mmCIF file of C-alpha atoms in Angstrom:
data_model
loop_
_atom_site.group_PDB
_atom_site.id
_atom_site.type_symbol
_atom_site.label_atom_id
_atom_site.label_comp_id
_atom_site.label_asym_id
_atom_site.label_seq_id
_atom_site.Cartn_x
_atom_site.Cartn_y
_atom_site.Cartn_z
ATOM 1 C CA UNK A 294 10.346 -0.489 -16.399
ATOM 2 C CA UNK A 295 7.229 0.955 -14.846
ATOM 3 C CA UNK A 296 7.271 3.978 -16.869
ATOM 4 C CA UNK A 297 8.035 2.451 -19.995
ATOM 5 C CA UNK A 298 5.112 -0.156 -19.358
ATOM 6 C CA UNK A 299 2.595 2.428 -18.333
ATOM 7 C CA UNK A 300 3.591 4.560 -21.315
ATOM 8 C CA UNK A 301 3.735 2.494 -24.061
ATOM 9 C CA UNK A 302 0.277 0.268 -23.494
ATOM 10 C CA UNK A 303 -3.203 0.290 -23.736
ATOM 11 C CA UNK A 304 -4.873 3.479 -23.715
ATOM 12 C CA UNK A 305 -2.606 7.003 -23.952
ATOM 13 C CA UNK A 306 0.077 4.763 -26.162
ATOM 14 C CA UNK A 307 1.347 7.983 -28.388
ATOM 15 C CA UNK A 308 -0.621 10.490 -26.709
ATOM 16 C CA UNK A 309 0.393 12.444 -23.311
ATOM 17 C CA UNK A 310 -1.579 10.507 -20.902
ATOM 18 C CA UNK A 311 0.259 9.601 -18.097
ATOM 19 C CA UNK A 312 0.349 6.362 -16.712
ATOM 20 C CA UNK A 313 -1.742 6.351 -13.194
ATOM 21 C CA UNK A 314 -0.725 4.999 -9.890
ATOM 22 C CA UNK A 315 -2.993 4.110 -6.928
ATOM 23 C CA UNK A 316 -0.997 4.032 -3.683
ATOM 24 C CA UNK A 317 -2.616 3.686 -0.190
ATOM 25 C CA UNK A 318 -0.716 4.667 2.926
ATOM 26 C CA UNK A 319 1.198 7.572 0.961
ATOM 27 C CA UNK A 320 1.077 10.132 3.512
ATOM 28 C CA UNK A 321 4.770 8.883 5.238
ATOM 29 C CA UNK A 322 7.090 5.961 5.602
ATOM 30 C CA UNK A 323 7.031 3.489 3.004
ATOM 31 C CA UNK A 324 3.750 4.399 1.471
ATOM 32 C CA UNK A 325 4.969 8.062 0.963
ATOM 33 C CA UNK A 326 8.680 6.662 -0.743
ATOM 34 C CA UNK A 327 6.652 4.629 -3.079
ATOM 35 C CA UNK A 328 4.550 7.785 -4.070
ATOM 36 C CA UNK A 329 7.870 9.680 -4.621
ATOM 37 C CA UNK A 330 9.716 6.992 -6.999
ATOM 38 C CA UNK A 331 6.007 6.470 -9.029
ATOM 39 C CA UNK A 332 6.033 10.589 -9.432
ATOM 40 C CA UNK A 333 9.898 10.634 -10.417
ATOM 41 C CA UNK A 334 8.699 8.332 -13.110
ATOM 42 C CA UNK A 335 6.180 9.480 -14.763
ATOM 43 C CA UNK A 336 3.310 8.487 -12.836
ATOM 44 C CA UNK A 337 0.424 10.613 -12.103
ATOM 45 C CA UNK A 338 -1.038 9.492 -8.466
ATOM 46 C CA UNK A 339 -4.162 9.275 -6.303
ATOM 47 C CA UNK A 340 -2.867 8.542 -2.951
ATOM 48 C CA UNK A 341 -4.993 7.784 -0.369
ATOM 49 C CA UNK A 342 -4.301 7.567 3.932
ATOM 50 C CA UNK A 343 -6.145 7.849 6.956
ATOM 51 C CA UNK A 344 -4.086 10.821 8.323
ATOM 52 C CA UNK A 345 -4.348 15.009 7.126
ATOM 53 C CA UNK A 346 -0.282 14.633 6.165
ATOM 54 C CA UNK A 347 -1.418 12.892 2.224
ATOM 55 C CA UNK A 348 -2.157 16.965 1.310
ATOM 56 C CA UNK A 349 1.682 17.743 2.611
ATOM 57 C CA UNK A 350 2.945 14.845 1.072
ATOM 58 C CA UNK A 351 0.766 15.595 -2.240
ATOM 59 C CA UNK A 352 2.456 18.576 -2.722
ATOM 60 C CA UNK A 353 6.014 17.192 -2.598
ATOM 61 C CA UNK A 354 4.919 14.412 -5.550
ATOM 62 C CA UNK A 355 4.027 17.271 -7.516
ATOM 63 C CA UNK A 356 7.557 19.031 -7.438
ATOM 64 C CA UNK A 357 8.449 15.806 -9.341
ATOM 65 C CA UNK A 358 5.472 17.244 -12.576
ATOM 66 C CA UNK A 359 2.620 14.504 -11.485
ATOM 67 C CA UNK A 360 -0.789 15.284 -11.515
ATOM 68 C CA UNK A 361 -1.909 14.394 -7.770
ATOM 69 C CA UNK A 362 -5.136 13.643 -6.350
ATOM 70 C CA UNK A 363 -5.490 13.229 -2.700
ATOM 71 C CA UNK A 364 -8.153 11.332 -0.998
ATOM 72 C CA UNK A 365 -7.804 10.919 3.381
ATOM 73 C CA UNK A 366 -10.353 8.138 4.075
ATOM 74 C CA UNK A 367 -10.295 5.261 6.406
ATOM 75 C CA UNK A 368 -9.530 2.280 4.578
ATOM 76 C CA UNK A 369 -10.022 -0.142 7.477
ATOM 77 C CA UNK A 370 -13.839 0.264 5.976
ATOM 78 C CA UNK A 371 -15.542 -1.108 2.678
ATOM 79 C CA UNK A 372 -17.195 3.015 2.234
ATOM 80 C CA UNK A 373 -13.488 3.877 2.720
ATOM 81 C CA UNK A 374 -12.611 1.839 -0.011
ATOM 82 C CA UNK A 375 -15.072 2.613 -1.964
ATOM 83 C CA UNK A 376 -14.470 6.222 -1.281
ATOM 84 C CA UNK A 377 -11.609 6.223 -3.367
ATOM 85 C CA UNK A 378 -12.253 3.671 -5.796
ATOM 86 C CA UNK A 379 -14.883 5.839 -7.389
ATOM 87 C CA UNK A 380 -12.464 8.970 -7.297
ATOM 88 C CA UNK A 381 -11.046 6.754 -10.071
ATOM 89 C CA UNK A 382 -14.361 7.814 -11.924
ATOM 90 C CA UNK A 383 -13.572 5.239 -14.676
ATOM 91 C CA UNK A 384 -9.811 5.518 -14.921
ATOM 92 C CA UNK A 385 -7.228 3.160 -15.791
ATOM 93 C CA UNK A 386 -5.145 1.927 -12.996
ATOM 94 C CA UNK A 387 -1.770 1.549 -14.511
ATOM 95 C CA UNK A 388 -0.237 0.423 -11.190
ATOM 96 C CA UNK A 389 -1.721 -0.259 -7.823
ATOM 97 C CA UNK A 390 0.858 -0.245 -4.448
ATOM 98 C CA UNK A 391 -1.628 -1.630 -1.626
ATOM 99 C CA UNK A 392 0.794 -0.504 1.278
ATOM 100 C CA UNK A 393 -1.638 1.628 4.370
ATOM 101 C CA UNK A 394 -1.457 -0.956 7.340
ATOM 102 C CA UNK A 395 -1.170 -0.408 11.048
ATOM 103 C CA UNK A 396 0.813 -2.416 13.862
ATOM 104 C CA UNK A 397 -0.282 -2.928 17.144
ATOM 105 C CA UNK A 398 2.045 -3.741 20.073
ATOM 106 C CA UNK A 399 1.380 -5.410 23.435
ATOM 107 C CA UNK A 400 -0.319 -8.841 25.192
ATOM 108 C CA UNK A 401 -3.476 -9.490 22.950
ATOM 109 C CA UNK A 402 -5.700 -10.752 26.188
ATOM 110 C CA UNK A 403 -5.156 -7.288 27.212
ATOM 111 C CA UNK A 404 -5.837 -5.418 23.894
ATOM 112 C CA UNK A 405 -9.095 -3.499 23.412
ATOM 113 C CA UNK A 406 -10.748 -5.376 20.653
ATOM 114 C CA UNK A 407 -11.495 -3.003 18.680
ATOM 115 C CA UNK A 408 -8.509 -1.752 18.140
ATOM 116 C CA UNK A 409 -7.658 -5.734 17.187
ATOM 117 C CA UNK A 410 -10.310 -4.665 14.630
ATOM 118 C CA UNK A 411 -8.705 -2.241 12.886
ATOM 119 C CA UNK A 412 -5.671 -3.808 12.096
ATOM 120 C CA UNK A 413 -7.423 -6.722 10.493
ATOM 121 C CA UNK A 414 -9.654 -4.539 8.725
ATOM 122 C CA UNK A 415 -7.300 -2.176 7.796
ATOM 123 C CA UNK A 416 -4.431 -4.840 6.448
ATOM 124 C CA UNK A 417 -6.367 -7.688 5.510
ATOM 125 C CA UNK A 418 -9.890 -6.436 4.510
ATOM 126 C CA UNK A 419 -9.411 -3.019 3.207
ATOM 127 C CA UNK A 420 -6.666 -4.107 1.159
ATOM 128 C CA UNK A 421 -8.052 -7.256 -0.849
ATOM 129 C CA UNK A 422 -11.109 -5.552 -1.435
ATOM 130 C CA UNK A 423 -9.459 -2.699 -2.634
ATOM 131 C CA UNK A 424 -7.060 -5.302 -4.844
ATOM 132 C CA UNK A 425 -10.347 -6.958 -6.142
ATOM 133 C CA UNK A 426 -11.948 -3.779 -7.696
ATOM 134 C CA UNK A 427 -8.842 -3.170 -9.617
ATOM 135 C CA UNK A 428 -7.387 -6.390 -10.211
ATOM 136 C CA UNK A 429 -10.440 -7.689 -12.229
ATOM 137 C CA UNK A 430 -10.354 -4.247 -14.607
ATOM 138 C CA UNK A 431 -6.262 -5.321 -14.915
ATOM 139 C CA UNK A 432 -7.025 -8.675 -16.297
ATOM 140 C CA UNK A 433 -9.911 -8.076 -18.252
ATOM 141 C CA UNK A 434 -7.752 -5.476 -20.245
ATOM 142 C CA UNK A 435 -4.495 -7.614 -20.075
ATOM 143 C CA UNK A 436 -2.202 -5.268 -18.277
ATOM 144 C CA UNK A 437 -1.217 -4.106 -14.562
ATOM 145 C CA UNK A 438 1.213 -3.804 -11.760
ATOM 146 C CA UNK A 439 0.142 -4.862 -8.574
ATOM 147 C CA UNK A 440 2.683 -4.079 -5.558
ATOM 148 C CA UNK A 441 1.382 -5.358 -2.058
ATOM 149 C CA UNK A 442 2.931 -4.070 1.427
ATOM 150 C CA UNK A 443 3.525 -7.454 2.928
ATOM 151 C CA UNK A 444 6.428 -7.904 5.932
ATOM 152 C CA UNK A 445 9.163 -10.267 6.543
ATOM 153 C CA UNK A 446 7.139 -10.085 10.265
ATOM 154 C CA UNK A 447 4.558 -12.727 8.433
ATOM 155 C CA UNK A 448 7.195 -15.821 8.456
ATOM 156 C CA UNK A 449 7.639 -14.874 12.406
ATOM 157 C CA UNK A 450 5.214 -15.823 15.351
ATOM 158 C CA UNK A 451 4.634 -12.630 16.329
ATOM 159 C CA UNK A 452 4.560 -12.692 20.232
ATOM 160 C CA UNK A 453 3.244 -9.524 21.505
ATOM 161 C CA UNK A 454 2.421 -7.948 17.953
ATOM 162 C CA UNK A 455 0.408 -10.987 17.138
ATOM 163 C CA UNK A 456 -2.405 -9.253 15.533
ATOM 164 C CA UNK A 457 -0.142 -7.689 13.142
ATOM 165 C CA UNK A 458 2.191 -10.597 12.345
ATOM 166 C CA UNK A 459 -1.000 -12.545 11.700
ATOM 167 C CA UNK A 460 -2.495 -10.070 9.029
ATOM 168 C CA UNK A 461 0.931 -10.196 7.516
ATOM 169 C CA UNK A 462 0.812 -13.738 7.481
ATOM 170 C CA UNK A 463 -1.823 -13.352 5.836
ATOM 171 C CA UNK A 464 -0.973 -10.572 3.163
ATOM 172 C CA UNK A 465 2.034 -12.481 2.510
ATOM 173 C CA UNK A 466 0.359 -15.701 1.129
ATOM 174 C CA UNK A 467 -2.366 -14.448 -0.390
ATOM 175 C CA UNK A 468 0.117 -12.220 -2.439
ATOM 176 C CA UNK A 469 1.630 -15.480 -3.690
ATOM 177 C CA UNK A 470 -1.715 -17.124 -4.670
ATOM 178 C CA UNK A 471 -2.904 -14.115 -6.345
ATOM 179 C CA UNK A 472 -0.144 -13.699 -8.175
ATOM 180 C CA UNK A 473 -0.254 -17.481 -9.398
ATOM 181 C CA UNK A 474 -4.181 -17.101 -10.186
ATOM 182 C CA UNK A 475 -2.581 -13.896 -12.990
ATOM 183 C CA UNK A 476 0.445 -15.462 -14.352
ATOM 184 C CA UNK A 477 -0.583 -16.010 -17.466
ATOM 185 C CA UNK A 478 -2.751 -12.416 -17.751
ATOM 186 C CA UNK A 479 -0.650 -9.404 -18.204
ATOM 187 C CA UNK A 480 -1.092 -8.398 -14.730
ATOM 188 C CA UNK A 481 1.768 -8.705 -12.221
ATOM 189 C CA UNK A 482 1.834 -9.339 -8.269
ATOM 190 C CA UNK A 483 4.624 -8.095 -6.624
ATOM 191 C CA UNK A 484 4.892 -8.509 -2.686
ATOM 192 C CA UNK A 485 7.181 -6.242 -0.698
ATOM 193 C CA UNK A 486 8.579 -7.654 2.634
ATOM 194 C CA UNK A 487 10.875 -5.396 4.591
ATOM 195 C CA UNK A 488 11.809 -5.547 7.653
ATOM 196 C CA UNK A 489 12.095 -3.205 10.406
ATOM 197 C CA UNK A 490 12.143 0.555 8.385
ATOM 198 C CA UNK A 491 12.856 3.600 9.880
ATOM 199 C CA UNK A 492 9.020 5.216 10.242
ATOM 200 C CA UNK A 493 6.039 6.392 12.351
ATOM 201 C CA UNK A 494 5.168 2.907 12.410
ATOM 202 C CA UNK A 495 6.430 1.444 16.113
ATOM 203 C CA UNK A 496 5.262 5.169 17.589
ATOM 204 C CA UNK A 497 1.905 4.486 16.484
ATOM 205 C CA UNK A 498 1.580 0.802 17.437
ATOM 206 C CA UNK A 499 2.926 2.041 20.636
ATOM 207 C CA UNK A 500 5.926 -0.404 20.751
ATOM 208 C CA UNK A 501 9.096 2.292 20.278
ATOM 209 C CA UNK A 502 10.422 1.617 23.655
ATOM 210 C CA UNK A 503 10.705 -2.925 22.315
ATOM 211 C CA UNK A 504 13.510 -4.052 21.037
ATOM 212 C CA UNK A 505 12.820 -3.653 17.748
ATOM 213 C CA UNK A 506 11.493 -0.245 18.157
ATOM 214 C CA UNK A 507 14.737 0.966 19.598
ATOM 215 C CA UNK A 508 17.557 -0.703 17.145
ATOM 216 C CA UNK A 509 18.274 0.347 13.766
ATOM 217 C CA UNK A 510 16.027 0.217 10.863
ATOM 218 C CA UNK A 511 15.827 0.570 7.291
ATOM 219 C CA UNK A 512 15.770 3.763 5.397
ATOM 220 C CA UNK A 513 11.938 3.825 3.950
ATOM 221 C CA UNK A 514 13.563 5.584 0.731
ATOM 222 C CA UNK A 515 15.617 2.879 -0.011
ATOM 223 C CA UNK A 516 13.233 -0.025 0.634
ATOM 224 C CA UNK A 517 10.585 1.682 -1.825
ATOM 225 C CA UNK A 518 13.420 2.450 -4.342
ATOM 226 C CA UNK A 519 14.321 -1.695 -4.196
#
């Protein structure tokens, strides 16, 4: 469905433009399986992380025949954002999959508040923002996909990852109002909740040796490919 959409409307219909997919948070896990089914169908990309790995990863979307632009930016900031917003440089977004978001594990009386900071900015600020710039060129031309990286973890009190449950929380219901604001536009909202996937996520919010961290997760490939 998402090629045949991106192919067959607006501008490129019965040309050999490719469709164009924005995905944040590419570089591994989710993000990067997202990337991978967009290229294997027909999607040129601009993928975007905080982390080197989004060249590596660039070059395995390409193996798949999609033109690939890489940006690595910190998207926790509004000149991150903006960063690669204008590497659009006028482009139609075809479909956007807001997915880069960090965890953060432990007491929150005891965690350094910046770091708090980043999480919120990064999953909460950095991502509507991002979603605003794009959404409003979406419904003024009648047509878009938007995929958001939500978590099941926003329906759960989130003792000890509170931070991050709460941005999910968050993520999570203002995916639902959004899409309810563009039902009637062209533009569609799509919010993806896993749960617990197999990725760098729990060794960077420093909770691999919880529970959760240690049991068996989801295969990222699969959760991008539902």
């Amino acid at each position: 469905p998402l090629k045949k959409e991106g192919r067959d409307t607006g501008a490129g219909a019965g040309t050999n433009i490719r469709p164009l997919a924005v995905i944040t948070g590419a570089s591994v896990g989710i993000g990067y399986e997202l990337a991978r089914c967009c290229a294997k169908n027909g999607f040129d990309l601009l993928v975007a992380a905080d982390q080197a790995e989004i060249d590596r990863a660039a070059r395995d979307f390409r193996a798949y025949g999609a033109a690939v632009e890489t940006v690595q930016t910190d998207l926790a900031t509004l000149n991150g954002v903006d960063q690669l917003y204008s590497t659009l440089n006028g482009r139609r977004v075809d479909a956007l999959l807001a997915n880069a978001g960090h965890g953060l594990g432990g007491e929150f009386l005891e965690q350094s508040f910046d770091d708090v900071r980043h999480v919120i900015d990064t999953n909460i600020t950095g991502t509507i923002y991002l979603i605003q710039k794009v959404a409003r060129e979406m419904r003024d031309r009648g047509q878009g996909r938007i995929l958001i990286t939500g978590s099941i973890a926003g329906f759960i009190p989130g003792s000890f990852t509170a931070i991050y449950n709460g941005t999910k929380a968050f993520i999570d219901s203002f995916s639902f109002a959004l899409r309810n604001e563009l039902k009637d536009s062209g533009v569609t909202v799509t919010c993806l909740m896993p749960g617990a996937t197999e990725t760098e996520f729990f060794e960077r919010a420093g909770m691999e040796d919880t529970k959760v961290g240690k049991a068996k997760k989801h295969n990222p490939a699969d959760v991008a490919k539902a």
